[in-house]
PDB file of C-alpha atoms in Angstrom:
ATOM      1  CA  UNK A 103     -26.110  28.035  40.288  1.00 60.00           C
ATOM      2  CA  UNK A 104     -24.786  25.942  37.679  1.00 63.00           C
ATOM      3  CA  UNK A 105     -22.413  23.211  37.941  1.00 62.00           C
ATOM      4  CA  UNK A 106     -19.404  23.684  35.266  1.00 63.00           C
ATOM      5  CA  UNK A 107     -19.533  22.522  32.157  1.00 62.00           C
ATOM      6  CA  UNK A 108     -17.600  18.718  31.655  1.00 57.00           C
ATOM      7  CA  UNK A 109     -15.537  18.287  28.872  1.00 59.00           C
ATOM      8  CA  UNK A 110     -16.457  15.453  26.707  1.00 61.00           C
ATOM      9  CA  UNK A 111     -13.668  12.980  25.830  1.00 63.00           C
ATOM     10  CA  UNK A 112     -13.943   9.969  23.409  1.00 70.00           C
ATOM     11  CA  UNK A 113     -11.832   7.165  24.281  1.00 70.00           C
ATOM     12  CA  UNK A 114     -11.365   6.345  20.216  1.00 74.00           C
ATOM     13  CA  UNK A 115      -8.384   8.817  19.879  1.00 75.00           C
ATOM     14  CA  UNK A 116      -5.953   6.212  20.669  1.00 81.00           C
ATOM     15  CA  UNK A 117      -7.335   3.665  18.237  1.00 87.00           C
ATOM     16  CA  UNK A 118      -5.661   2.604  15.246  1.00 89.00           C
ATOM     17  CA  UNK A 119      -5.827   0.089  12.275  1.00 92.00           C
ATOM     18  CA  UNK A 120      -3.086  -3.134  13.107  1.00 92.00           C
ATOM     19  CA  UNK A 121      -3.660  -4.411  10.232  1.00 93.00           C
ATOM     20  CA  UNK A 122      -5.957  -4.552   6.784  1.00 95.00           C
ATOM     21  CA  UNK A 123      -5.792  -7.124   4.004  1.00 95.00           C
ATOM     22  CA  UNK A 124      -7.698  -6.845   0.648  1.00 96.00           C
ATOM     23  CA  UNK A 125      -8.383  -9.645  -1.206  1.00 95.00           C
ATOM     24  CA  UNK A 126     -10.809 -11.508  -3.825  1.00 94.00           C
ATOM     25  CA  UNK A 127     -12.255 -13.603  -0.973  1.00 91.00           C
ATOM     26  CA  UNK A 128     -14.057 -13.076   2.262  1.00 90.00           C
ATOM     27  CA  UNK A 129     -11.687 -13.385   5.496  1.00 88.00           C
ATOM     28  CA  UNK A 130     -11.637 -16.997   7.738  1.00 85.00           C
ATOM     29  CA  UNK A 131     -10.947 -17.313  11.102  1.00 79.00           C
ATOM     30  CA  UNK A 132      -7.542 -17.833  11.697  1.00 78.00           C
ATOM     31  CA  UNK A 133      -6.322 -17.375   8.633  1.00 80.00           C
ATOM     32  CA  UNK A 134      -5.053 -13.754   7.904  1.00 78.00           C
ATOM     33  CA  UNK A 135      -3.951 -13.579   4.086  1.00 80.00           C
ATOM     34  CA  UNK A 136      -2.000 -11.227   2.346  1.00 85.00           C
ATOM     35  CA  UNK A 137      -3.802  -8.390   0.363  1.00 90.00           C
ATOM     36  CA  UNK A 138      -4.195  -8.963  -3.018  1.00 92.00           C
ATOM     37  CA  UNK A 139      -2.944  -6.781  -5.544  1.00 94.00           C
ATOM     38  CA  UNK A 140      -4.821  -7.018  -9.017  1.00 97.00           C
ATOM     39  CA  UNK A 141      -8.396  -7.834  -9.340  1.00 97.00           C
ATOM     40  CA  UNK A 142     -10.634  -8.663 -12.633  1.00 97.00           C
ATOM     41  CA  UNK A 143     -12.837  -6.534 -13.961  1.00 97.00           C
ATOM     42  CA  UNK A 144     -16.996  -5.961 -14.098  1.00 97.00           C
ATOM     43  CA  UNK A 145     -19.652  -7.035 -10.629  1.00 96.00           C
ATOM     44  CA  UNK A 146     -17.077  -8.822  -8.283  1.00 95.00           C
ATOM     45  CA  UNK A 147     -16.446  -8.044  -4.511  1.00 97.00           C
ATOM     46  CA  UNK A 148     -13.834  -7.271  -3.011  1.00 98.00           C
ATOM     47  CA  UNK A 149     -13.337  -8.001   0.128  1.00 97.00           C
ATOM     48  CA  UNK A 150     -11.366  -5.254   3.052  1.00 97.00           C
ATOM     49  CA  UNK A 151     -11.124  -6.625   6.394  1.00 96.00           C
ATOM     50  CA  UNK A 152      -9.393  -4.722   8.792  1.00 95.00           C
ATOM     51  CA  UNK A 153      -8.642  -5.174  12.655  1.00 94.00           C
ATOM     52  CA  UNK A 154      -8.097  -2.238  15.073  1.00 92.00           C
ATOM     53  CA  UNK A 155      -6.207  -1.911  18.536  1.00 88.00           C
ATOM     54  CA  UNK A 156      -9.314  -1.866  20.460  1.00 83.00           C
ATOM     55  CA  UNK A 157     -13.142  -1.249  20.779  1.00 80.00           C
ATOM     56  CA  UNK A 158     -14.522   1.925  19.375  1.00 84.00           C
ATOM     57  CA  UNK A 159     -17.782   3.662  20.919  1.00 82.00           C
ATOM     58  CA  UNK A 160     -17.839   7.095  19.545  1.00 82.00           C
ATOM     59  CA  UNK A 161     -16.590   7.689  16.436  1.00 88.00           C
ATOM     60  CA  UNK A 162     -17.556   6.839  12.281  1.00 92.00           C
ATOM     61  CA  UNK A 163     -15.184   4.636  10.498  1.00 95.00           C
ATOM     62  CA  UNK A 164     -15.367   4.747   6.828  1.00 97.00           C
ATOM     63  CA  UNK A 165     -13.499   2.992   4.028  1.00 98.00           C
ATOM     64  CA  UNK A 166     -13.355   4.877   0.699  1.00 98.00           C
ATOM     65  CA  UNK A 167     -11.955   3.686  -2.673  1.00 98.00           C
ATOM     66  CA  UNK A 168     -11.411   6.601  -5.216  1.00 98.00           C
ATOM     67  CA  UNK A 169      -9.855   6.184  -8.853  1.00 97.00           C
ATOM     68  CA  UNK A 170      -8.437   9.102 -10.046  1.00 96.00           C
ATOM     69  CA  UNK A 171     -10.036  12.031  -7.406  1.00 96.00           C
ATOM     70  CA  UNK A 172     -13.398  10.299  -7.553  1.00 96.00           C
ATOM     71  CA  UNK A 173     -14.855   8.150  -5.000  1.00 97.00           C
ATOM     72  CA  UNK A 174     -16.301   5.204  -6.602  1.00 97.00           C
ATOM     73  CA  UNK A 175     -17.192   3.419  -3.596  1.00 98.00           C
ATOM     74  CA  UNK A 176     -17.570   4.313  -0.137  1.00 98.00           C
ATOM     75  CA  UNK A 177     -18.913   2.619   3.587  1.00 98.00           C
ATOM     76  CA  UNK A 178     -19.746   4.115   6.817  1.00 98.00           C
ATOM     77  CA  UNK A 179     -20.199   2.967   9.914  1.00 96.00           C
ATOM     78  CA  UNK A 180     -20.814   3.473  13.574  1.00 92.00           C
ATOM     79  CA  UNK A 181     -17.826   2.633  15.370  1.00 88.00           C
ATOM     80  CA  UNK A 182     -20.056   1.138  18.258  1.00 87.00           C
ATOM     81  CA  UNK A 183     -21.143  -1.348  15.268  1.00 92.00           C
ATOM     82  CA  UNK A 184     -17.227  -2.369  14.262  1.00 91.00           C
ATOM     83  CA  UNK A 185     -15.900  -5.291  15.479  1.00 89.00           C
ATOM     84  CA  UNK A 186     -12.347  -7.067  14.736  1.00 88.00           C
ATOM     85  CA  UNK A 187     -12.016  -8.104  12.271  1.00 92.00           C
ATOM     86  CA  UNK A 188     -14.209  -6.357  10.365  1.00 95.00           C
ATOM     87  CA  UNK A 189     -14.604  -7.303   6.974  1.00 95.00           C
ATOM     88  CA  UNK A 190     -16.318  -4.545   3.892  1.00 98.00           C
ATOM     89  CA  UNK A 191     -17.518  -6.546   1.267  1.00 98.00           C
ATOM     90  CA  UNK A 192     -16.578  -3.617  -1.804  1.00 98.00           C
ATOM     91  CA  UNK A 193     -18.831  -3.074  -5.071  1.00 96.00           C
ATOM     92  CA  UNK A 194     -19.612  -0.593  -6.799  1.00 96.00           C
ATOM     93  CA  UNK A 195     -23.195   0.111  -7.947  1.00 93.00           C
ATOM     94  CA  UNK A 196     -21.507  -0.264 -11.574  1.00 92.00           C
ATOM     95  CA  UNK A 197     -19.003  -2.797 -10.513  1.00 96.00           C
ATOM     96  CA  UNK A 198     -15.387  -2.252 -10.711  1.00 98.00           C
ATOM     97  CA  UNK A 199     -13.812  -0.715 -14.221  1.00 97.00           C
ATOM     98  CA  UNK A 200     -10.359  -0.972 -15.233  1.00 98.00           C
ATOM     99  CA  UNK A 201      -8.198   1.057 -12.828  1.00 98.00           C
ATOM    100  CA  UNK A 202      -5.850   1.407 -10.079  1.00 98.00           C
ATOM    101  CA  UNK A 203      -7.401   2.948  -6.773  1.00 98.00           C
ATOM    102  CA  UNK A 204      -6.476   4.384  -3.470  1.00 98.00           C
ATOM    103  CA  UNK A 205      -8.444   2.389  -0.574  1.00 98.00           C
ATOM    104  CA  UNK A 206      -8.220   4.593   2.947  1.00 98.00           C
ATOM    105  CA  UNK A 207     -10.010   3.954   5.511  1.00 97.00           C
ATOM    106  CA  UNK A 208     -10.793   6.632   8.712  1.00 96.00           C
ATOM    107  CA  UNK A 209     -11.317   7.232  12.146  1.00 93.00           C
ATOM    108  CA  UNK A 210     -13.741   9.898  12.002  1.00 89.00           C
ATOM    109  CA  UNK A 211     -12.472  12.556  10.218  1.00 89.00           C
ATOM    110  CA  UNK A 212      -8.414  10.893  10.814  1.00 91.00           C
ATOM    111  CA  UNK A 213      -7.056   9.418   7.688  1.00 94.00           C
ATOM    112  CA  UNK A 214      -5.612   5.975   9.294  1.00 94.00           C
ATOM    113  CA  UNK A 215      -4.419   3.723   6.739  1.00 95.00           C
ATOM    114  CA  UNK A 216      -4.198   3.937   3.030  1.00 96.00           C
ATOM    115  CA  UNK A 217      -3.571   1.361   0.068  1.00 97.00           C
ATOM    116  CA  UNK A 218      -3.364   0.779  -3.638  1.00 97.00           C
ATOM    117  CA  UNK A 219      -4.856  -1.293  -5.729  1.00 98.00           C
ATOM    118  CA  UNK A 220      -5.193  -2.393  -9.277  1.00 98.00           C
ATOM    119  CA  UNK A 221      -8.340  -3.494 -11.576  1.00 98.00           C
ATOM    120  CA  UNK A 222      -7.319  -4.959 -14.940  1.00 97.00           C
ATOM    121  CA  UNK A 223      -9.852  -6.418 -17.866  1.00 91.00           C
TER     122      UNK A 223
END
């Protein structure tokens, strides 16, 4: 006889983002900034550091920026990697053109948190 089958149940469905900051410069410790709205032009990071509500163990986060339907840059990562803060240093294999873009980042396959920003010559 078998024994019945156990449900699997990831403890990452409660976890959200509290808070994520973009900005032209890598996060310090205990200082958290205010996102940045306009960046230059051409083969500059920029930096996304985000901090969730807890630990994740099973799950993918990824952060995505896409300029007008097309994703020009995008990270993955385990969520048993993430920690908090976590920062994403953003470039784009062609650096960053002229634009404004939509930054979202997920849980898996849950859109979490999403936010605009602008690159000007």
């Amino acid at each position: 006889m078998l024994p019945p089958p156990y449900e699997t149940f990831c403890p990452d469905a409660g976890i959200d983002v509290d808070l994520l900051v973009i900005n032209k410069a890598p996060y310090e410790t205990g200082h958290i900034p205010l996102s940045d709205q306009a960046f230059p032009s051409g083969q500059i990071p920029i930096y996304c550091t985000f901090w969730l509500t807890g630990d994740l163990c099973c799950t993918k986060v990824t952060v995505e920026c896409v300029n007008q339907g097309t994703t020009v840059y995008r990270w993955v990562e385990d969520g048993n990697n993430i920690r908090t803060p976590q920062t994403v240093v953003m470039m784009p294999a062609n650096g960053w053109l002229p634009g404004t873009f939509e930054l979202v980042l997920f849980i898996d396959l849950r859109r979490v948190v999403e936010s605009t920003f602008t690159v000007i010559e």
